[in-house]
Amino acid sequence: NKLSRFICKEKPSLESVKEKANEIQDMKDYNLALIYLGSFLTSFGFAIIFGGTIRDGLAAGIVALIMTFFLRVQKKTFNQMIHTLLCSLIGGFFSVVMCWIGIGENIAYVMIGAIMIVIPGLMVATSIKDIMCDDILSGTLRLFQALVSTAAIVAGFSVWTMIYGGNVSIGEQSEWWMLLISTILGTVGYSIVFNIKYKFLVVGTLGGVISYFTYYFVDIISNNNVFLAMLAGTLIAGIYSEILARVLKAPNTVFLLPAIITLIPGALFYYTMYYLINWNEALFNANSINMILANLAMAVGIIIVSVGVQVISK
């Protein structure tokens, strides 16, 4: 983004552009220790956001560390889907271990927290947005890829849930102050995993907190209307990212990813696929409807903001 602005303003030579492009290629991500810390914080935070205890968060964080190790192993033997399924089986096994030795309490929350480092929730929302914007082929392919990937991830975890036979019920949500702390930790961790630079960590995390608590309060006011709450949170995340992109002169994706990650319905993905595999028709129908509504609301929110920005810009 900075290079694009430099080219437009200075009209540099081709050699100068190539040199700066090579510098960008050589830029390093966070070091390995910070990436592992980011994975731990992401799963720890989201396990609590979805209703788990601190012990569930700790267990999910440990499982995320193990999964991150296997995710970073070179995929020389297996294709992406097989590799994802194997990582999920490994994550599910160690989730069971965490609960068996007494670190985790509710295996569902441990698994939901761990899943958040691999679940393609944002891909589902953007694919629906593409379909609604008449880019049907691209959106359908992306949606199919996301759903198959999600099925492989949750199947890998659910196999171990059935073997373990632990509690997978939805409990009471944490207190607001615990949600605030876990939202901050989860957003910071996710930002590190996706290589959001240091100077944007604070504003990115603030966006995640604002969008989540918009969703949280609208959900209470609307008497658990998933679509309305998710739409409100996504609109705030989109507006926030568009404003900061212009103020700080950076791509809006840098701010949208941390702002919207707290809205990804990871728990709904997990429960929908879990009840499908166990063929609990009533609970599968209820969770799948809410999952569809949540992703549809995210897609609509993204479209409204993007169209609004285009209108205002023109």
Coordinates of N, CA, C and O in Angstrom, one line a residue, residues 92-265:
G92 N -8.4 -32.5 18.2 CA -9.5 -33.2 19.0 C -8.9 -34.1 20.0 O -9.4 -34.2 21.2
F93 N -7.9 -34.9 19.7 CA -7.3 -35.9 20.6 C -6.7 -35.1 21.8 O -7.0 -35.5 23.0
F94 N -6.0 -34.0 21.6 CA -5.4 -33.3 22.7 C -6.4 -32.5 23.5 O -6.2 -32.3 24.7
S95 N -7.6 -32.2 22.9 CA -8.7 -31.6 23.7 C -9.2 -32.6 24.7 O -9.5 -32.2 25.8
V96 N -9.4 -33.8 24.2 CA -9.8 -34.9 25.1 C -8.8 -35.1 26.2 O -9.2 -35.2 27.4
V97 N -7.5 -35.1 25.9 CA -6.5 -35.3 26.9 C -6.5 -34.1 27.9 O -6.4 -34.4 29.1
M98 N -6.7 -32.9 27.5 CA -6.8 -31.8 28.4 C -7.9 -31.9 29.4 O -7.8 -31.6 30.6
C99 N -9.1 -32.4 28.9 CA -10.2 -32.6 29.8 C -10.0 -33.8 30.7 O -10.4 -33.9 31.9
W100 N -9.4 -34.9 30.1 CA -9.2 -36.1 30.9 C -8.3 -35.9 32.1 O -8.5 -36.4 33.2
I101 N -7.2 -35.0 31.9 CA -6.3 -34.8 33.0 C -6.8 -33.7 33.9 O -6.1 -33.4 34.9
G102 N -7.9 -33.1 33.6 CA -8.5 -32.1 34.5 C -8.2 -30.6 34.2 O -8.6 -29.8 35.0
I103 N -7.5 -30.3 33.2 CA -7.2 -28.9 32.9 C -8.5 -28.2 32.3 O -8.9 -27.2 32.8
G104 N -9.1 -28.9 31.3 CA -10.4 -28.3 30.7 C -11.6 -28.9 31.5 O -11.5 -30.0 32.0
E105 N -12.7 -28.2 31.4 CA -13.9 -28.6 32.1 C -15.0 -29.1 31.1 O -15.5 -30.2 31.2
N106 N -15.2 -28.3 30.1 CA -16.2 -28.6 29.1 C -15.5 -28.8 27.7 O -14.9 -27.8 27.2
I107 N -15.5 -30.0 27.2 CA -14.7 -30.3 26.0 C -15.2 -29.5 24.8 O -14.4 -29.1 23.9
A108 N -16.5 -29.1 24.8 CA -17.0 -28.3 23.7 C -16.3 -27.0 23.6 O -15.8 -26.5 22.5
Y109 N -16.1 -26.3 24.7 CA -15.5 -25.0 24.7 C -14.0 -25.1 24.4 O -13.4 -24.2 23.8
V110 N -13.4 -26.1 24.9 CA -12.0 -26.4 24.6 C -11.8 -26.5 23.1 O -10.9 -25.9 22.5
M111 N -12.6 -27.3 22.5 CA -12.5 -27.5 21.0 C -12.9 -26.2 20.2 O -12.3 -25.9 19.2
I112 N -14.0 -25.5 20.7 CA -14.4 -24.3 19.9 C -13.2 -23.3 20.0 O -13.0 -22.6 19.0
G113 N -12.6 -23.1 21.1 CA -11.5 -22.2 21.2 C -10.3 -22.6 20.3 O -9.8 -21.8 19.5
A114 N -10.0 -23.9 20.3 CA -8.9 -24.4 19.4 C -9.2 -24.2 17.9 O -8.4 -23.9 17.1
I115 N -10.5 -24.5 17.6 CA -10.9 -24.4 16.2 C -10.7 -23.0 15.6 O -10.5 -22.9 14.4
M116 N -10.8 -22.0 16.4 CA -10.8 -20.6 15.9 C -9.5 -20.3 15.2 O -9.5 -19.3 14.4
I117 N -8.4 -21.0 15.4 CA -7.2 -20.7 14.6 C -7.2 -21.3 13.2 O -6.3 -21.0 12.4
V118 N -8.2 -22.1 12.9 CA -8.3 -22.7 11.6 C -9.7 -22.6 10.9 O -9.8 -22.8 9.7
I119 N -10.7 -22.2 11.6 CA -12.1 -22.1 11.0 C -12.1 -21.0 10.0 O -11.7 -19.9 10.2
P120 N -12.6 -21.4 8.8 CA -12.7 -20.4 7.7 C -14.0 -19.5 7.7 O -14.7 -19.4 6.7
G121 N -14.3 -19.0 8.9 CA -15.6 -18.3 9.0 C -15.7 -17.0 8.1 O -16.7 -16.8 7.5
L122 N -14.6 -16.3 8.0 CA -14.6 -15.1 7.2 C -14.8 -15.4 5.7 O -15.4 -14.7 4.9
M123 N -14.2 -16.6 5.3 CA -14.3 -17.0 3.9 C -15.8 -17.3 3.6 O -16.3 -17.0 2.5
V124 N -16.5 -17.9 4.5 CA -18.0 -18.1 4.3 C -18.7 -16.8 4.0 O -19.5 -16.7 3.1
A125 N -18.5 -15.9 4.9 CA -19.2 -14.6 4.8 C -18.8 -13.9 3.5 O -19.7 -13.3 2.8
T126 N -17.5 -13.9 3.1 CA -17.2 -13.2 1.8 C -17.7 -13.9 0.6 O -18.0 -13.3 -0.4
S127 N -17.8 -15.2 0.7 CA -18.4 -16.0 -0.4 C -19.8 -15.7 -0.6 O -20.3 -15.6 -1.7
I128 N -20.6 -15.6 0.5 CA -22.0 -15.2 0.4 C -22.1 -13.8 -0.2 O -23.0 -13.5 -1.0
K129 N -21.2 -12.9 0.2 CA -21.2 -11.5 -0.3 C -21.0 -11.5 -1.8 O -21.6 -10.8 -2.6
D130 N -20.0 -12.4 -2.3 CA -19.8 -12.5 -3.7 C -21.0 -13.0 -4.5 O -21.3 -12.4 -5.5
I131 N -21.7 -13.9 -3.9 CA -22.9 -14.5 -4.6 C -24.0 -13.4 -4.6 O -24.6 -13.2 -5.7
M132 N -24.1 -12.6 -3.6 CA -25.1 -11.5 -3.5 C -24.8 -10.4 -4.5 O -25.6 -9.7 -4.9
C133 N -23.5 -10.2 -4.7 CA -23.0 -9.2 -5.7 C -23.0 -9.7 -7.1 O -22.3 -9.1 -8.0
D134 N -23.6 -10.9 -7.4 CA -23.7 -11.4 -8.7 C -22.4 -12.0 -9.2 O -22.3 -12.3 -10.4
D135 N -21.4 -12.2 -8.3 CA -20.2 -12.9 -8.7 C -20.4 -14.4 -8.3 O -19.8 -14.9 -7.4
I136 N -21.3 -15.0 -9.0 CA -21.9 -16.3 -8.5 C -20.8 -17.4 -8.6 O -20.7 -18.2 -7.6
L137 N -20.1 -17.5 -9.6 CA -19.1 -18.6 -9.8 C -18.0 -18.6 -8.7 O -17.8 -19.6 -8.0
S138 N -17.4 -17.4 -8.6 CA -16.4 -17.2 -7.5 C -16.9 -17.5 -6.2 O -16.3 -18.2 -5.3
G139 N -18.1 -16.9 -5.9 CA -18.7 -17.1 -4.5 C -19.1 -18.5 -4.2 O -18.8 -19.0 -3.1
T140 N -19.6 -19.2 -5.2 CA -20.0 -20.6 -5.0 C -18.8 -21.5 -4.7 O -18.8 -22.3 -3.8
L141 N -17.8 -21.3 -5.5 CA -16.5 -22.1 -5.3 C -15.9 -21.9 -4.0 O -15.5 -22.8 -3.3
R142 N -15.9 -20.6 -3.6 CA -15.3 -20.2 -2.3 C -16.1 -20.8 -1.2 O -15.6 -21.3 -0.2
L143 N -17.5 -20.7 -1.3 CA -18.4 -21.2 -0.3 C -18.2 -22.7 -0.1 O -18.2 -23.3 1.0
F144 N -18.2 -23.4 -1.3 CA -18.0 -24.9 -1.2 C -16.7 -25.3 -0.5 O -16.6 -26.2 0.3
Q145 N -15.6 -24.5 -0.9 CA -14.3 -24.8 -0.3 C -14.4 -24.6 1.2 O -13.8 -25.4 2.0
A146 N -15.0 -23.5 1.6 CA -15.1 -23.2 3.1 C -15.9 -24.2 3.8 O -15.5 -24.6 4.9
L147 N -17.0 -24.6 3.2 CA -17.9 -25.6 3.9 C -17.2 -27.0 4.0 O -17.3 -27.6 5.1
V148 N -16.5 -27.4 3.0 CA -15.8 -28.7 3.0 C -14.7 -28.6 4.0 O -14.5 -29.6 4.8
S149 N -14.0 -27.5 4.0 CA -12.9 -27.3 5.0 C -13.5 -27.4 6.4 O -12.9 -28.0 7.3
T150 N -14.6 -26.6 6.7 CA -15.2 -26.6 8.0 C -15.7 -28.0 8.4 O -15.5 -28.4 9.5
A151 N -16.3 -28.7 7.5 CA -16.7 -30.1 7.8 C -15.6 -31.0 8.2 O -15.7 -31.8 9.1
A152 N -14.4 -30.8 7.5 CA -13.2 -31.7 7.8 C -12.7 -31.3 9.2 O -12.3 -32.2 10.0
I153 N -12.7 -30.0 9.5 CA -12.2 -29.5 10.8 C -13.1 -30.0 11.9 O -12.6 -30.6 12.9
V154 N -14.4 -29.8 11.8 CA -15.3 -30.2 12.9 C -15.4 -31.7 13.0 O -15.5 -32.3 14.1
A155 N -15.3 -32.4 11.8 CA -15.4 -33.9 11.9 C -14.2 -34.4 12.7 O -14.4 -35.4 13.5
G156 N -13.0 -33.9 12.4 CA -11.8 -34.3 13.2 C -12.0 -34.1 14.7 O -11.6 -35.0 15.4
F157 N -12.6 -33.0 15.1 CA -12.8 -32.8 16.5 C -14.0 -33.7 17.0 O -13.9 -34.2 18.2
S158 N -15.1 -33.8 16.3 CA -16.3 -34.4 16.8 C -16.1 -35.9 17.0 O -16.7 -36.5 17.9
V159 N -15.2 -36.5 16.2 CA -14.9 -38.0 16.4 C -14.4 -38.2 17.9 O -14.9 -39.1 18.6
W160 N -13.6 -37.3 18.3 CA -13.0 -37.5 19.7 C -14.1 -37.1 20.7 O -14.1 -37.6 21.9
T161 N -15.0 -36.1 20.4 CA -16.1 -35.8 21.3 C -16.9 -37.0 21.6 O -17.3 -37.3 22.8
M162 N -17.3 -37.7 20.6 CA -18.1 -38.9 20.7 C -17.4 -40.0 21.5 O -18.0 -40.7 22.4
I163 N -16.1 -40.1 21.3 CA -15.3 -41.1 22.1 C -15.2 -40.7 23.5 O -15.4 -41.6 24.4
Y164 N -15.0 -39.4 23.8 CA -14.9 -39.0 25.2 C -16.2 -39.0 25.9 O -16.3 -39.3 27.1
G165 N -17.3 -38.5 25.2 CA -18.6 -38.5 25.8 C -18.8 -37.5 26.8 O -19.6 -37.6 27.8
G166 N -18.0 -36.3 26.7 CA -18.1 -35.3 27.7 C -19.3 -34.3 27.5 O -20.1 -34.5 26.6
N167 N -19.3 -33.3 28.3 CA -20.3 -32.3 28.2 C -20.2 -31.4 27.0 O -19.1 -30.8 26.8
V168 N -21.2 -31.3 26.1 CA -21.1 -30.4 25.0 C -22.3 -29.4 25.0 O -22.6 -28.8 24.0
S169 N -22.9 -29.2 26.2 CA -24.0 -28.3 26.3 C -23.5 -26.8 26.3 O -22.4 -26.6 26.6
I170 N -24.4 -25.9 26.0 CA -24.1 -24.5 26.0 C -24.4 -23.9 27.3 O -25.5 -24.0 27.8
G171 N -23.4 -23.4 28.0 CA -23.6 -22.9 29.3 C -23.9 -21.4 29.3 O -24.1 -20.7 28.3
E172 N -23.8 -20.8 30.5 CA -24.0 -19.4 30.7 C -22.8 -18.6 30.2 O -21.7 -19.0 30.3
Q173 N -23.1 -17.4 29.6 CA -22.0 -16.6 29.0 C -21.3 -15.9 30.2 O -21.9 -15.7 31.3
S174 N -20.0 -15.6 30.0 CA -19.2 -15.0 31.1 C -19.7 -13.6 31.4 O -20.4 -13.0 30.6
E175 N -19.2 -13.1 32.5 CA -19.5 -11.7 32.9 C -18.9 -10.8 31.9 O -17.9 -11.1 31.2
W176 N -19.4 -9.5 31.8 CA -19.0 -8.6 30.8 C -17.5 -8.2 30.9 O -16.8 -8.1 29.9
W177 N -17.0 -8.2 32.2 CA -15.6 -7.8 32.3 C -14.7 -9.0 31.9 O -13.6 -8.7 31.3
M178 N -15.1 -10.2 32.1 CA -14.4 -11.3 31.6 C -14.4 -11.4 30.0 O -13.4 -11.7 29.4
L179 N -15.6 -11.0 29.5 CA -15.7 -11.0 28.0 C -14.8 -9.9 27.5 O -14.2 -10.1 26.4
L180 N -14.7 -8.8 28.1 CA -13.8 -7.7 27.7 C -12.4 -8.1 27.6 O -11.7 -7.9 26.6
I181 N -11.9 -8.7 28.7 CA -10.5 -9.2 28.8 C -10.2 -10.3 27.7 O -9.2 -10.2 27.0
S182 N -11.1 -11.2 27.6 CA -10.9 -12.3 26.6 C -11.0 -11.8 25.2 O -10.3 -12.3 24.3
T183 N -11.9 -10.8 24.9 CA -12.0 -10.2 23.6 C -10.7 -9.6 23.2 O -10.2 -9.7 22.1
I184 N -10.1 -8.8 24.2 CA -8.8 -8.2 23.9 C -7.7 -9.2 23.6 O -7.0 -9.1 22.7
L185 N -7.6 -10.2 24.5 CA -6.6 -11.2 24.3 C -6.8 -12.0 23.0 O -5.8 -12.2 22.2
G186 N -8.0 -12.4 22.7 CA -8.3 -13.1 21.5 C -8.0 -12.3 20.2 O -7.4 -12.8 19.3
T187 N -8.3 -11.0 20.2 CA -8.1 -10.2 19.1 C -6.6 -9.9 18.9 O -6.1 -9.9 17.7
V188 N -5.9 -9.7 20.0 CA -4.4 -9.5 19.9 C -3.8 -10.7 19.3 O -2.9 -10.7 18.4
G189 N -4.2 -11.9 19.9 CA -3.6 -13.1 19.4 C -3.9 -13.4 17.9 O -2.9 -13.7 17.2
Y190 N -5.1 -13.1 17.5 CA -5.5 -13.3 16.1 C -4.7 -12.4 15.2 O -4.2 -12.8 14.1
S191 N -4.5 -11.1 15.6 CA -3.7 -10.1 14.9 C -2.3 -10.6 14.7 O -1.7 -10.4 13.6
I192 N -1.7 -11.2 15.7 CA -0.3 -11.7 15.6 C -0.2 -12.8 14.6 O 0.7 -12.9 13.8
V193 N -1.2 -13.8 14.8 CA -1.2 -14.9 13.9 C -1.3 -14.5 12.4 O -0.6 -15.1 11.5
F194 N -2.1 -13.5 12.1 CA -2.2 -13.0 10.8 C -1.3 -11.8 10.4 O -1.5 -11.1 9.5
N195 N -0.3 -11.6 11.3 CA 0.8 -10.7 10.9 C 0.5 -9.3 10.8 O 1.0 -8.5 10.0
I196 N -0.5 -8.8 11.6 CA -0.9 -7.4 11.7 C 0.3 -6.7 12.4 O 0.6 -7.1 13.5
K197 N 0.9 -5.7 11.9 CA 2.1 -5.1 12.4 C 1.8 -4.4 13.8 O 0.7 -4.0 14.1
Y198 N 2.9 -4.3 14.6 CA 2.9 -3.7 15.9 C 2.1 -2.4 16.0 O 1.3 -2.2 16.9
K199 N 2.3 -1.5 15.0 CA 1.8 -0.2 15.1 C 0.2 -0.2 14.9 O -0.4 0.8 15.3
F200 N -0.3 -1.3 14.4 CA -1.8 -1.4 14.2 C -2.4 -2.3 15.2 O -3.7 -2.5 15.2
L201 N -1.7 -2.9 16.2 CA -2.3 -3.9 17.1 C -3.3 -3.2 18.0 O -4.4 -3.8 18.2
V202 N -3.0 -2.0 18.5 CA -3.9 -1.4 19.5 C -5.2 -1.0 18.8 O -6.3 -1.3 19.3
V203 N -5.1 -0.3 17.6 CA -6.4 0.1 17.0 C -7.1 -1.1 16.4 O -8.4 -1.1 16.4
G204 N -6.4 -2.1 16.0 CA -7.1 -3.3 15.5 C -7.8 -4.0 16.7 O -9.0 -4.5 16.5
T205 N -7.2 -4.1 17.8 CA -7.8 -4.7 19.0 C -9.0 -3.9 19.4 O -10.1 -4.5 19.8
L206 N -8.9 -2.6 19.4 CA -10.0 -1.7 19.8 C -11.2 -2.0 18.9 O -12.4 -2.0 19.3
G207 N -11.0 -2.2 17.6 CA -12.0 -2.5 16.6 C -12.7 -3.8 17.0 O -14.0 -3.9 16.9
G208 N -12.0 -4.8 17.4 CA -12.5 -6.1 17.8 C -13.4 -6.0 19.0 O -14.5 -6.6 19.1
V209 N -13.0 -5.1 20.0 CA -13.8 -4.9 21.2 C -15.1 -4.2 20.9 O -16.2 -4.6 21.3
I210 N -15.0 -3.1 20.1 CA -16.2 -2.3 19.7 C -17.2 -3.1 19.0 O -18.4 -3.1 19.3
S211 N -16.7 -3.9 17.9 CA -17.7 -4.7 17.1 C -18.3 -5.8 18.0 O -19.5 -6.0 17.8
Y212 N -17.5 -6.4 18.8 CA -18.1 -7.5 19.6 C -19.2 -7.0 20.6 O -20.2 -7.6 20.8
F213 N -18.9 -5.9 21.3 CA -19.8 -5.4 22.3 C -21.0 -4.7 21.6 O -22.1 -4.7 22.2
T214 N -20.9 -4.3 20.4 CA -22.0 -3.9 19.6 C -23.0 -5.1 19.4 O -24.2 -5.0 19.6
Y215 N -22.4 -6.2 19.0 CA -23.1 -7.4 18.8 C -23.7 -7.9 20.1 O -24.9 -8.2 20.2
Y216 N -23.0 -7.8 21.2 CA -23.4 -8.3 22.5 C -24.6 -7.5 23.0 O -25.6 -8.1 23.4
F217 N -24.6 -6.2 22.9 CA -25.7 -5.4 23.5 C -26.9 -5.5 22.6 O -28.1 -5.5 23.0
V218 N -26.7 -5.5 21.2 CA -27.8 -5.6 20.3 C -28.5 -7.0 20.5 O -29.7 -7.1 20.4
D219 N -27.7 -8.0 20.7 CA -28.2 -9.3 21.0 C -29.2 -9.3 22.2 O -30.2 -10.0 22.2
I220 N -28.8 -8.6 23.2 CA -29.6 -8.6 24.5 C -30.9 -7.7 24.2 O -32.0 -8.2 24.5
I221 N -30.7 -6.6 23.6 CA -31.8 -5.7 23.3 C -32.9 -6.3 22.4 O -34.1 -6.2 22.6
S222 N -32.4 -7.1 21.4 CA -33.3 -7.7 20.4 C -33.8 -9.1 20.8 O -34.4 -9.8 20.0
N223 N -33.5 -9.5 22.0 CA -33.9 -10.8 22.5 C -33.4 -11.9 21.7 O -34.1 -12.8 21.2
N224 N -32.0 -11.9 21.6 CA -31.3 -12.9 20.9 C -31.6 -13.1 19.4 O -31.7 -14.2 18.9
N225 N -31.7 -11.9 18.7 CA -31.9 -11.9 17.3 C -30.5 -12.0 16.6 O -29.8 -11.0 16.6
V226 N -30.1 -13.2 16.2 CA -28.8 -13.4 15.7 C -28.5 -12.5 14.5 O -27.4 -11.9 14.4
F227 N -29.4 -12.5 13.6 CA -29.2 -11.7 12.3 C -29.0 -10.2 12.6 O -28.1 -9.6 12.2
L228 N -29.9 -9.6 13.5 CA -29.8 -8.2 13.8 C -28.5 -7.9 14.5 O -27.8 -6.9 14.2
A229 N -28.2 -8.7 15.5 CA -26.9 -8.5 16.3 C -25.7 -8.6 15.4 O -24.8 -7.8 15.5
M230 N -25.6 -9.6 14.6 CA -24.5 -9.8 13.7 C -24.4 -8.7 12.7 O -23.3 -8.2 12.4
L231 N -25.5 -8.2 12.2 CA -25.5 -7.1 11.2 C -25.0 -5.9 11.8 O -24.1 -5.2 11.2
A232 N -25.4 -5.6 13.0 CA -25.0 -4.4 13.7 C -23.5 -4.4 14.0 O -22.7 -3.4 13.7
G233 N -23.0 -5.6 14.5 CA -21.5 -5.7 14.7 C -20.7 -5.6 13.5 O -19.6 -4.9 13.5
T234 N -21.2 -6.2 12.4 CA -20.4 -6.1 11.1 C -20.4 -4.7 10.5 O -19.4 -4.2 10.0
L235 N -21.5 -4.0 10.6 CA -21.6 -2.6 10.2 C -20.6 -1.7 10.9 O -19.9 -0.9 10.3
I236 N -20.5 -1.9 12.2 CA -19.6 -1.1 13.0 C -18.1 -1.5 12.6 O -17.3 -0.6 12.5
A237 N -17.9 -2.8 12.5 CA -16.5 -3.2 12.1 C -16.1 -2.7 10.7 O -15.0 -2.2 10.5
G238 N -17.1 -2.7 9.8 CA -16.8 -2.2 8.4 C -16.5 -0.7 8.4 O -15.6 -0.2 7.8
I239 N -17.4 0.1 9.1 CA -17.2 1.5 9.2 C -15.9 1.9 9.8 O -15.2 2.8 9.4
Y240 N -15.6 1.2 10.9 CA -14.4 1.5 11.7 C -13.2 1.2 10.8 O -12.2 2.0 10.8
S241 N -13.2 0.1 10.1 CA -12.0 -0.2 9.2 C -11.9 0.8 8.1 O -10.7 1.1 7.7
E242 N -13.0 1.2 7.5 CA -12.9 2.2 6.4 C -12.4 3.5 6.9 O -11.6 4.2 6.2
I243 N -12.8 4.0 8.0 CA -12.3 5.2 8.6 C -10.8 5.2 8.9 O -10.0 6.1 8.5
L244 N -10.4 4.1 9.5 CA -9.0 4.0 9.9 C -8.1 3.8 8.7 O -6.9 4.3 8.7
A245 N -8.6 3.1 7.7 CA -7.8 3.0 6.4 C -7.4 4.3 5.8 O -6.3 4.5 5.3
R246 N -8.4 5.3 5.9 CA -8.1 6.6 5.3 C -7.3 7.5 6.3 O -6.4 8.2 5.9
V247 N -7.5 7.3 7.6 CA -6.8 8.2 8.5 C -5.3 7.7 8.6 O -4.4 8.5 8.7
L248 N -5.1 6.4 8.7 CA -3.8 5.8 8.9 C -3.1 5.4 7.6 O -2.0 4.9 7.6
K249 N -3.8 5.6 6.5 CA -3.3 5.3 5.1 C -2.7 3.8 5.1 O -1.5 3.6 4.8
A250 N -3.6 2.9 5.3 CA -3.3 1.5 5.2 C -4.5 0.8 4.6 O -5.6 1.3 4.6
P251 N -4.3 -0.5 4.1 CA -5.5 -1.2 3.5 C -6.5 -1.5 4.6 O -6.2 -1.8 5.8
N252 N -7.8 -1.4 4.3 CA -8.8 -1.6 5.3 C -8.8 -3.0 5.8 O -9.3 -3.3 6.9
T253 N -8.3 -4.0 5.1 CA -8.2 -5.4 5.6 C -7.4 -5.5 6.9 O -7.7 -6.3 7.7
V254 N -6.4 -4.6 7.0 CA -5.6 -4.6 8.2 C -6.4 -4.3 9.5 O -6.1 -4.9 10.5
F255 N -7.5 -3.5 9.3 CA -8.3 -3.2 10.5 C -9.6 -4.0 10.5 O -10.2 -4.3 11.5
L256 N -10.0 -4.5 9.3 CA -11.3 -5.3 9.2 C -11.1 -6.7 9.8 O -12.0 -7.2 10.6
L257 N -9.9 -7.3 9.6 CA -9.7 -8.7 10.1 C -9.8 -8.7 11.6 O -10.6 -9.6 12.2
P258 N -9.0 -7.9 12.4 CA -9.2 -7.9 13.8 C -10.6 -7.5 14.3 O -11.0 -8.0 15.3
A259 N -11.2 -6.6 13.6 CA -12.5 -6.1 14.0 C -13.6 -7.1 13.9 O -14.5 -7.1 14.7
I260 N -13.5 -7.9 12.8 CA -14.6 -8.9 12.5 C -14.4 -10.3 13.1 O -15.3 -11.1 13.1
I261 N -13.1 -10.6 13.5 CA -12.9 -11.9 14.0 C -13.7 -12.3 15.2 O -14.1 -13.4 15.4
T262 N -14.0 -11.3 16.0 CA -14.8 -11.6 17.2 C -16.2 -11.9 16.9 O -17.0 -12.4 17.8
L263 N -16.6 -11.7 15.6 CA -18.0 -12.0 15.2 C -18.1 -13.3 14.5 O -19.2 -13.8 14.3
I264 N -17.0 -13.9 14.2 CA -17.0 -15.2 13.5 C -17.8 -16.3 14.3 O -17.4 -16.5 15.5
P265 N -18.8 -16.9 13.8 CA -19.7 -17.8 14.6 C -19.0 -19.2 14.8 O -19.6 -20.2 14.3

